[in-house]
PDB file of C-alpha atoms in Angstrom:
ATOM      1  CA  UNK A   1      -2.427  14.143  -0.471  1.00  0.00           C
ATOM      2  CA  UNK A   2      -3.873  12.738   2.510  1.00  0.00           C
ATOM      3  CA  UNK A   3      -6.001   9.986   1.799  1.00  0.00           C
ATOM      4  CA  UNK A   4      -7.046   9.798   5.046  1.00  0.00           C
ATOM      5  CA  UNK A   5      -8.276  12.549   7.542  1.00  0.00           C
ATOM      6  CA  UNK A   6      -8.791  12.626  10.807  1.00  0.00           C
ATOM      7  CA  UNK A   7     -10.508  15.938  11.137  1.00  0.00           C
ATOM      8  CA  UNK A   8     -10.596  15.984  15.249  1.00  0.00           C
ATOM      9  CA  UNK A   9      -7.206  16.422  16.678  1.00  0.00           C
ATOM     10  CA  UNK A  10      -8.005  15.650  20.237  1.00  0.00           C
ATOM     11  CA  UNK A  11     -11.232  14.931  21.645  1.00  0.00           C
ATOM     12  CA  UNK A  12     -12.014  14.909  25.610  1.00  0.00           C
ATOM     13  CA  UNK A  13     -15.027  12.394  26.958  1.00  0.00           C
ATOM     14  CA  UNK A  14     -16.157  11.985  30.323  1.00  0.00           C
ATOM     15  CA  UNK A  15     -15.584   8.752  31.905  1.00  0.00           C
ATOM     16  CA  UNK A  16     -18.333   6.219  31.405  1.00  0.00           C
ATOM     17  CA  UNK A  17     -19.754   7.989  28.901  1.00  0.00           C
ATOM     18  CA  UNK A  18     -19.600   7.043  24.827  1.00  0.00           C
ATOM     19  CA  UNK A  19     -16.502   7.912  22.864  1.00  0.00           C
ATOM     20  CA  UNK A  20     -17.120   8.553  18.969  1.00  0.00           C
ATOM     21  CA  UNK A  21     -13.883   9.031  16.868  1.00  0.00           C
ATOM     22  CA  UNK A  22     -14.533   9.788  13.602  1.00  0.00           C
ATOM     23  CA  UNK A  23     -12.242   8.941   9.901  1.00  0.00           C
ATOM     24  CA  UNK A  24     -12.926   9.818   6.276  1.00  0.00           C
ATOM     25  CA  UNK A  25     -11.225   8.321   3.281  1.00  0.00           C
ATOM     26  CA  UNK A  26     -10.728   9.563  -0.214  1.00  0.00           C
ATOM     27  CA  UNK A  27      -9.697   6.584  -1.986  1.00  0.00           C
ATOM     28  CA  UNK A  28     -12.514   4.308  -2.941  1.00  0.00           C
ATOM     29  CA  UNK A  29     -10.093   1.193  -3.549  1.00  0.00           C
ATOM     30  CA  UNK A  30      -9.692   0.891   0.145  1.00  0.00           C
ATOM     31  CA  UNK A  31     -11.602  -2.269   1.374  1.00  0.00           C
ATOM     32  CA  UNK A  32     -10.478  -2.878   4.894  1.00  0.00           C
ATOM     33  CA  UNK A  33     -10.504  -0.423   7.358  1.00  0.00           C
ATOM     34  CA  UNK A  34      -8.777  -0.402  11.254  1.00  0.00           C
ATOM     35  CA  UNK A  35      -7.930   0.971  14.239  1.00  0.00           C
ATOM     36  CA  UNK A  36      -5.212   1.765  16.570  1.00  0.00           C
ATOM     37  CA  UNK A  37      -4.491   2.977  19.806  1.00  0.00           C
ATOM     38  CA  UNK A  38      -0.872   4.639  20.792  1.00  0.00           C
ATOM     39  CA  UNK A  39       0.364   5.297  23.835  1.00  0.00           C
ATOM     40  CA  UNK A  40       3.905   8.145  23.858  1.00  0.00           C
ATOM     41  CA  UNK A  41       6.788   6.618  22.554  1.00  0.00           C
ATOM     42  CA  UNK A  42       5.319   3.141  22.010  1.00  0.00           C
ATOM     43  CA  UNK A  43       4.202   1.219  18.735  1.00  0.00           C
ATOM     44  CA  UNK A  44       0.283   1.496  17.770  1.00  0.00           C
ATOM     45  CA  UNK A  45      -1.512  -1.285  19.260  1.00  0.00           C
ATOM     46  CA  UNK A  46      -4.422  -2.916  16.926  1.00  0.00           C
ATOM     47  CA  UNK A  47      -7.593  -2.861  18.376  1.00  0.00           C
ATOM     48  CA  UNK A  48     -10.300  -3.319  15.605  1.00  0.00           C
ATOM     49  CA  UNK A  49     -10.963  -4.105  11.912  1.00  0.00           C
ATOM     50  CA  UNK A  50     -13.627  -4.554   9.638  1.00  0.00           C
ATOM     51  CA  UNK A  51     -13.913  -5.397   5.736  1.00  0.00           C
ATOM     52  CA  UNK A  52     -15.641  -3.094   3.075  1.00  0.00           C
ATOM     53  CA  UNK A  53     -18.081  -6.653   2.841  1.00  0.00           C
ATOM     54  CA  UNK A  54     -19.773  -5.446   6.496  1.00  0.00           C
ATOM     55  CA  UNK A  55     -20.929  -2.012   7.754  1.00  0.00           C
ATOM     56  CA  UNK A  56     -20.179  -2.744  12.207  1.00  0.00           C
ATOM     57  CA  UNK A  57     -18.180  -4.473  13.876  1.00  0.00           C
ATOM     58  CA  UNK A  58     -18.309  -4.672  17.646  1.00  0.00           C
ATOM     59  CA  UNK A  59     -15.156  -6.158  20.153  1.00  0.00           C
ATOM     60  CA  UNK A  60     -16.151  -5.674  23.700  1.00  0.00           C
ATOM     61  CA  UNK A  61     -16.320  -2.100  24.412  1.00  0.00           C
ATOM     62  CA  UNK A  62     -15.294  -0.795  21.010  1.00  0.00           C
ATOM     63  CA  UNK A  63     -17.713  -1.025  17.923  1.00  0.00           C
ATOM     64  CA  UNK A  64     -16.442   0.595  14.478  1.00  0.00           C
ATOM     65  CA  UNK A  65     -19.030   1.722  11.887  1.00  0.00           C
ATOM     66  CA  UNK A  66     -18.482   1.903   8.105  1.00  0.00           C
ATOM     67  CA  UNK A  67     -20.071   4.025   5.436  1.00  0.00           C
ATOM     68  CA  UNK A  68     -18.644   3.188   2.161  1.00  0.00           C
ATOM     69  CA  UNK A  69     -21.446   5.505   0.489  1.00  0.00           C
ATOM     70  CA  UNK A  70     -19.691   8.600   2.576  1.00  0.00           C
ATOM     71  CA  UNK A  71     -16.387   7.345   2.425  1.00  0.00           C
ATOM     72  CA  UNK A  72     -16.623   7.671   6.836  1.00  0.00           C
ATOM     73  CA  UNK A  73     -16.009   5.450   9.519  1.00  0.00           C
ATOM     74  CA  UNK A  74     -16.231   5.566  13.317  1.00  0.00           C
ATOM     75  CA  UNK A  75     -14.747   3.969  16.518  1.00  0.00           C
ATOM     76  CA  UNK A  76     -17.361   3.958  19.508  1.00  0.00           C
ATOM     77  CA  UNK A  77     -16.000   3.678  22.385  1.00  0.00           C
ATOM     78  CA  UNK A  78     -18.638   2.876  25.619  1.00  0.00           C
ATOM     79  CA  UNK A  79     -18.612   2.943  28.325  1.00  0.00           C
ATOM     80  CA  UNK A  80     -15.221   5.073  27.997  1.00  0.00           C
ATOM     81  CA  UNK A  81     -12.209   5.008  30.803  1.00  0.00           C
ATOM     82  CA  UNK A  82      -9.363   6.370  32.407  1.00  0.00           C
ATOM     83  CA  UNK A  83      -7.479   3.972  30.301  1.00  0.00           C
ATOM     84  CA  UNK A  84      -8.616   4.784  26.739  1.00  0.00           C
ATOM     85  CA  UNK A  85      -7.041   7.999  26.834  1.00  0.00           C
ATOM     86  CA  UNK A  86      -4.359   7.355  24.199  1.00  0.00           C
ATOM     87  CA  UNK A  87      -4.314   8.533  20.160  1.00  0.00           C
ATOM     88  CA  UNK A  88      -6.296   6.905  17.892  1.00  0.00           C
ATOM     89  CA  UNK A  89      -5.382   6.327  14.386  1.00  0.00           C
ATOM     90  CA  UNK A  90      -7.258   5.030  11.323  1.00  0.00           C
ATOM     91  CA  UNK A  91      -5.906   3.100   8.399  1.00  0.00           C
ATOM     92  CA  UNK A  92      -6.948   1.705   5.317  1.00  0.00           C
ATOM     93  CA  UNK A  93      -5.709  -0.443   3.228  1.00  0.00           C
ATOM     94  CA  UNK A  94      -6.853  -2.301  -0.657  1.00  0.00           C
ATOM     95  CA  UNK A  95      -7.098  -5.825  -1.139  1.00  0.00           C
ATOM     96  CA  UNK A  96      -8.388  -6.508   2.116  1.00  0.00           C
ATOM     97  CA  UNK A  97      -5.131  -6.057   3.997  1.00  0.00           C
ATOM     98  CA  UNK A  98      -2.816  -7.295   1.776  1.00  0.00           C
ATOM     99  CA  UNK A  99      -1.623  -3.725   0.630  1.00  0.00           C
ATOM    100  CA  UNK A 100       0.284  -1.293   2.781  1.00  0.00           C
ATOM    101  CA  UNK A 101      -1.463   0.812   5.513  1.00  0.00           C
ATOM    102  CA  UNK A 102      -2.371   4.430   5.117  1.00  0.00           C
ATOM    103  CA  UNK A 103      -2.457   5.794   8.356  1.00  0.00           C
ATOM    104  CA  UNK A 104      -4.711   9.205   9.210  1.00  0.00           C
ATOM    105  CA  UNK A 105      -3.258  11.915  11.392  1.00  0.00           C
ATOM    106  CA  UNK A 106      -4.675  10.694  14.605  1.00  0.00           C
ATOM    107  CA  UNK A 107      -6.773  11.806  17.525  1.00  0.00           C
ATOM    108  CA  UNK A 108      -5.979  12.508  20.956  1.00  0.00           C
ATOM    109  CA  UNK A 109      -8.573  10.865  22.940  1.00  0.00           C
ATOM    110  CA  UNK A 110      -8.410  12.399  26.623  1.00  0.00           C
ATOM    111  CA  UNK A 111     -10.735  10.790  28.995  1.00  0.00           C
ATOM    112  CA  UNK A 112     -11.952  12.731  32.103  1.00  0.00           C
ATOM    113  CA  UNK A 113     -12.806  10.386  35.324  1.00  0.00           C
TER     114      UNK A 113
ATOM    115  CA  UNK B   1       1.384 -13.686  20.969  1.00  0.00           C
ATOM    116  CA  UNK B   2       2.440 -11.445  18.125  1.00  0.00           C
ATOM    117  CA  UNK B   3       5.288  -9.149  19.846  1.00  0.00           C
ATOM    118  CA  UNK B   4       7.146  -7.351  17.929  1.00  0.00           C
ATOM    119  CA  UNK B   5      10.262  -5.512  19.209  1.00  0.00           C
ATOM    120  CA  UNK B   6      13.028  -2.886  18.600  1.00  0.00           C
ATOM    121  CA  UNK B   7      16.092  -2.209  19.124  1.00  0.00           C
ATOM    122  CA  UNK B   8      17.549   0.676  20.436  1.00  0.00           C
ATOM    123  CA  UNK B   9      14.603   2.446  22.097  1.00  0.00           C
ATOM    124  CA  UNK B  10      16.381   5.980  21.722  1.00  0.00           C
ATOM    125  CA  UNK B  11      19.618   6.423  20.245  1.00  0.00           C
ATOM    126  CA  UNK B  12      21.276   9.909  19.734  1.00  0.00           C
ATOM    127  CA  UNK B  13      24.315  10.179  17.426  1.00  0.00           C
ATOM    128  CA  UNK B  14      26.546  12.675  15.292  1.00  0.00           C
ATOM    129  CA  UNK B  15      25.811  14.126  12.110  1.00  0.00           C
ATOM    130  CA  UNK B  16      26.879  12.073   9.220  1.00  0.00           C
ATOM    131  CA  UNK B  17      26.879   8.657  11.333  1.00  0.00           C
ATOM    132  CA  UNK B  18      25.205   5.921  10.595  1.00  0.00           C
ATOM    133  CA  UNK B  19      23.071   4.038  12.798  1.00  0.00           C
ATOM    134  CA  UNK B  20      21.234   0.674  12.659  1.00  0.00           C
ATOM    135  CA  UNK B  21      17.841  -0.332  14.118  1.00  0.00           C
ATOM    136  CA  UNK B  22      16.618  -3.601  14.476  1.00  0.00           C
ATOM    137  CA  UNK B  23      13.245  -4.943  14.383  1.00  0.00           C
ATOM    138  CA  UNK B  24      12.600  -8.482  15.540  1.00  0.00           C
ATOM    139  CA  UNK B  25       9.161 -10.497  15.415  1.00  0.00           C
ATOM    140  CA  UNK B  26       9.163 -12.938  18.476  1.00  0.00           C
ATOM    141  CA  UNK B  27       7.090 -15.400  18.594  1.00  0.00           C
ATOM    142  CA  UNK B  28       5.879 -15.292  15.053  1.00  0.00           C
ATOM    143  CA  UNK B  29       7.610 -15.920  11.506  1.00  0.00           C
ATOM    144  CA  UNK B  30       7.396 -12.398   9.618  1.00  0.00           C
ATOM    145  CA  UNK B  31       7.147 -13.110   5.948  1.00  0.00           C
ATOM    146  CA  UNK B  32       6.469  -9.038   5.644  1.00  0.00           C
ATOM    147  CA  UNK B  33       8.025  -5.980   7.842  1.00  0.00           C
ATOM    148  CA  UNK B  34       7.177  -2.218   7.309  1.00  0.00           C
ATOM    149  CA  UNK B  35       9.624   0.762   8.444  1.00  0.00           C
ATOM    150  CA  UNK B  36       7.643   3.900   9.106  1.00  0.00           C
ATOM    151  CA  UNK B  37       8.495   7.442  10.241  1.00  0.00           C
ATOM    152  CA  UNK B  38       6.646   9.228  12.594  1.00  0.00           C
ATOM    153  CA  UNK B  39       7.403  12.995  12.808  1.00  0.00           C
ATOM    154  CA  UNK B  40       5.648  15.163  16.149  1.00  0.00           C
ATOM    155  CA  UNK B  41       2.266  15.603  15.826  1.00  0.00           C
ATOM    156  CA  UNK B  42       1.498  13.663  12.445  1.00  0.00           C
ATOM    157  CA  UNK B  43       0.961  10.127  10.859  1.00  0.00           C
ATOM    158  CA  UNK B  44       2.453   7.194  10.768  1.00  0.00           C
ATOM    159  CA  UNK B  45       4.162   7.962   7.117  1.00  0.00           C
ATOM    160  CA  UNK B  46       5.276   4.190   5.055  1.00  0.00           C
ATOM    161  CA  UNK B  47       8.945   4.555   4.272  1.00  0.00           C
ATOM    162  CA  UNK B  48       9.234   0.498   2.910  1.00  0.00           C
ATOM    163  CA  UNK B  49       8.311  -2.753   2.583  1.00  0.00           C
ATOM    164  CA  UNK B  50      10.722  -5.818   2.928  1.00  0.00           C
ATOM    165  CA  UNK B  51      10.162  -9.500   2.127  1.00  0.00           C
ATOM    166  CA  UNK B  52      12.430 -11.790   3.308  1.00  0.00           C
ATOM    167  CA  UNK B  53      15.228 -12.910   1.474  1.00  0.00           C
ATOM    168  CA  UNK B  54      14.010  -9.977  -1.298  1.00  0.00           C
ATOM    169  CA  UNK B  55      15.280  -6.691  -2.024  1.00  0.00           C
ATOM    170  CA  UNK B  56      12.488  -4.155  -0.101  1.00  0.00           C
ATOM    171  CA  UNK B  57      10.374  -1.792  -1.900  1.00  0.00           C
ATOM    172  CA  UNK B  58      10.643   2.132  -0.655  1.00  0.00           C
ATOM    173  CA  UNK B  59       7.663   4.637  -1.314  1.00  0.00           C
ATOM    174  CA  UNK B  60       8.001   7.451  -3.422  1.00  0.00           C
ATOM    175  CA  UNK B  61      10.450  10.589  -1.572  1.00  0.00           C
ATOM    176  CA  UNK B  62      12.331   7.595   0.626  1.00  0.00           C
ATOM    177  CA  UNK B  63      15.938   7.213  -1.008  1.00  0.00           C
ATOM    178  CA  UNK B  64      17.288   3.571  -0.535  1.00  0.00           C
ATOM    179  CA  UNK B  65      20.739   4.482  -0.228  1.00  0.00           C
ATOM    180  CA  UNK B  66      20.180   6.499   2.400  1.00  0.00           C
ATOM    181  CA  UNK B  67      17.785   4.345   4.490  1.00  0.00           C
ATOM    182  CA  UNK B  68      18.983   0.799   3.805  1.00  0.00           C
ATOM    183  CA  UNK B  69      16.630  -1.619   4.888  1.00  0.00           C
ATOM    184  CA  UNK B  70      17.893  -5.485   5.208  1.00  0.00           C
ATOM    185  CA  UNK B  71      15.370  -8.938   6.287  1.00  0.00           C
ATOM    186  CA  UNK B  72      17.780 -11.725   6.332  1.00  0.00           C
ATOM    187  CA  UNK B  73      15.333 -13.419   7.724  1.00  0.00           C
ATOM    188  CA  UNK B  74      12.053 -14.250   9.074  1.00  0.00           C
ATOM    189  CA  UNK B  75      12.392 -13.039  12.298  1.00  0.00           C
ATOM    190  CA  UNK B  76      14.354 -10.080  12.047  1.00  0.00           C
ATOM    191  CA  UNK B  77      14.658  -6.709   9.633  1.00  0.00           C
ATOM    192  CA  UNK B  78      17.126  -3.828  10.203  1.00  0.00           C
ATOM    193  CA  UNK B  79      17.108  -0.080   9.320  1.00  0.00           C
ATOM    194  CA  UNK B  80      20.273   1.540   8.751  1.00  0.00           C
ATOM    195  CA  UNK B  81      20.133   5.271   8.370  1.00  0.00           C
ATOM    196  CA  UNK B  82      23.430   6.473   7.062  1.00  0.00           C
ATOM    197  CA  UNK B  83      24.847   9.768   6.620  1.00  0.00           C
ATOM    198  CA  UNK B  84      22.591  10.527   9.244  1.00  0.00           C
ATOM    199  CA  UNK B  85      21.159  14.455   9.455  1.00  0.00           C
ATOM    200  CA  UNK B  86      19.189  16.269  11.602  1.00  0.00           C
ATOM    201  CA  UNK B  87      16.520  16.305   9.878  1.00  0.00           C
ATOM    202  CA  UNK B  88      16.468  12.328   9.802  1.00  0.00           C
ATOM    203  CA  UNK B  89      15.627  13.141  13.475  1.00  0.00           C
ATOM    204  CA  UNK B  90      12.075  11.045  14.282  1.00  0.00           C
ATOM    205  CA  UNK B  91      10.637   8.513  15.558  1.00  0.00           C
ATOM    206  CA  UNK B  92      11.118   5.083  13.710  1.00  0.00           C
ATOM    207  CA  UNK B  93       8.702   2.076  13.970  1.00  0.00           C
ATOM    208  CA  UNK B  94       8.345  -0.918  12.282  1.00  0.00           C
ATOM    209  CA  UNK B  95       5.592  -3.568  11.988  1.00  0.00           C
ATOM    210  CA  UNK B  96       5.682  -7.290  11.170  1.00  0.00           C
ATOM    211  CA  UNK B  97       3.108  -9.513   9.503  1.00  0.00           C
ATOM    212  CA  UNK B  98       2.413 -13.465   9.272  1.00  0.00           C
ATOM    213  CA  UNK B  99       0.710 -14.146   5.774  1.00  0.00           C
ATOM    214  CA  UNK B 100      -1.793 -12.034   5.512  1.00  0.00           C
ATOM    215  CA  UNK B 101      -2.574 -11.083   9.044  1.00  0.00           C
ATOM    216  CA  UNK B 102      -2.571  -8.179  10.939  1.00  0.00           C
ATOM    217  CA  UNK B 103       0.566  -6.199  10.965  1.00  0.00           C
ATOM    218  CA  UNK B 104       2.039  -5.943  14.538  1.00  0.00           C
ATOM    219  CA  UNK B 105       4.044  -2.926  15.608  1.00  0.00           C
ATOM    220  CA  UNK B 106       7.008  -2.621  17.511  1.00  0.00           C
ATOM    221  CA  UNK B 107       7.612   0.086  20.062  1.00  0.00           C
ATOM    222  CA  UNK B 108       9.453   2.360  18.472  1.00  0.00           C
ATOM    223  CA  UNK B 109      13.055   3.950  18.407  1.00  0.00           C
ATOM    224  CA  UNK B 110      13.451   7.949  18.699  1.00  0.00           C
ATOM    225  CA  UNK B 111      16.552   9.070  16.798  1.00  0.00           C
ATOM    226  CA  UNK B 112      17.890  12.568  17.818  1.00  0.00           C
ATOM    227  CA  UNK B 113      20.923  13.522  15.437  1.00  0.00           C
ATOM    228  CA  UNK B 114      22.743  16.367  16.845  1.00  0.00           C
TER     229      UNK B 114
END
């Protein structure tokens, strides 16, 4: 039962342009939502949260939208670069963090200069 | 701040060895570590939760005997793999946490069992 889906496997941008990766949820106790990046035989590296409370958050080049209504989120990504290109995953968690991660399947985000 | 790491990076051993993997939180005290399995081309999967100086608390399908998970302390949490199979063959990360903070991830060990 995965109780979160990344439905987009890879995903290929051109360089400068906008980056949308996109996550849906099943399980409506999740309440905080976040993103990492993961580069080939290294650890995911946290790049951006945001609580069930809000519906954006923006860090720098990377905003992440939430739709609790749809059960979606999204990472935007612009102006995308040579050194995004990594694999995204989403997780979710209850209690605003204080539960275990549920990580989504990930996307392979290739970005072409 | 907030570096996690792991030891070994790769390791490769025999069927039915054993073999230990550290995970060590640097420059932070880690009141919670997670062990997770990462098989090619799929999620990061939970396999426990430890607490230090408490027993840890393995998801459903993860047998305790055979992954034994120790946090002595508050800086460092081991996974021991024993009786090791091929099929145990993955990549192994864990992640550490300060209170309720973000959880920080180590880099990773890739066990091959031959």
């Amino acid at each position: 039962d995965q109780q979160v889906k990344q439905n987009s496997p890879s995903l290929s941008v051109q360089e400068g342009r906008i980056s949308i990766l996109n996550c849906d949820y099943t399980n409506s106790m999740f309440d905080y939502f976040l993103w990492y990046k993961k580069y080939p035989a290294e650890g995911p590296t946290f790049l951006i949260s945001i609580s069930s409370i809000k519906d954006k958050n923006e860090d720098g080049r990377f905003t992440v939208f939430l739709n609790k209504s749809a059960k979606h989120l999204s990472l935007h990504i612009v102006p995308s670069q040579p050194g995004d290109s990594a694999v995204y995953f989403c997780a979710a968690s209850e209690n605003f963090g204080n539960e275990k991660l549920t990580f989504g399947t990930g996307t392979r985000l290739t970005i072409i200069p | 701040g907030a570096v996690v790491s792991q030891h070994p990076s790769r390791v490769i051993c025999k069927s039915g060895t054993s073999v230990k993997i550290e995970c060590r939180s640097l420059d932070f005290q880690a009141t919670t570590m997670f062990w997770y399995r990462q098989f090619p081309k799929q999620s990061l999967m939970l396999m426990a939760t430890s607490n230090e100086g408490s027993k840890a608390t393995y998801e459903q399908g993860v047998e305790k005997d055979k992954f034994l998970i120790n946090h002595a302390s508050l800086t460092l949490s081991t996974l021991t793999v024993t009786s090791a199979h091929p099929e145990d063959s993955s990549f192994y990360i864990c992640s550490a946490r300060e209170a309720s903070y973000e959880q920080y991830f180590g880099p990773g060990t890739r066990l091959t069992v031959t």
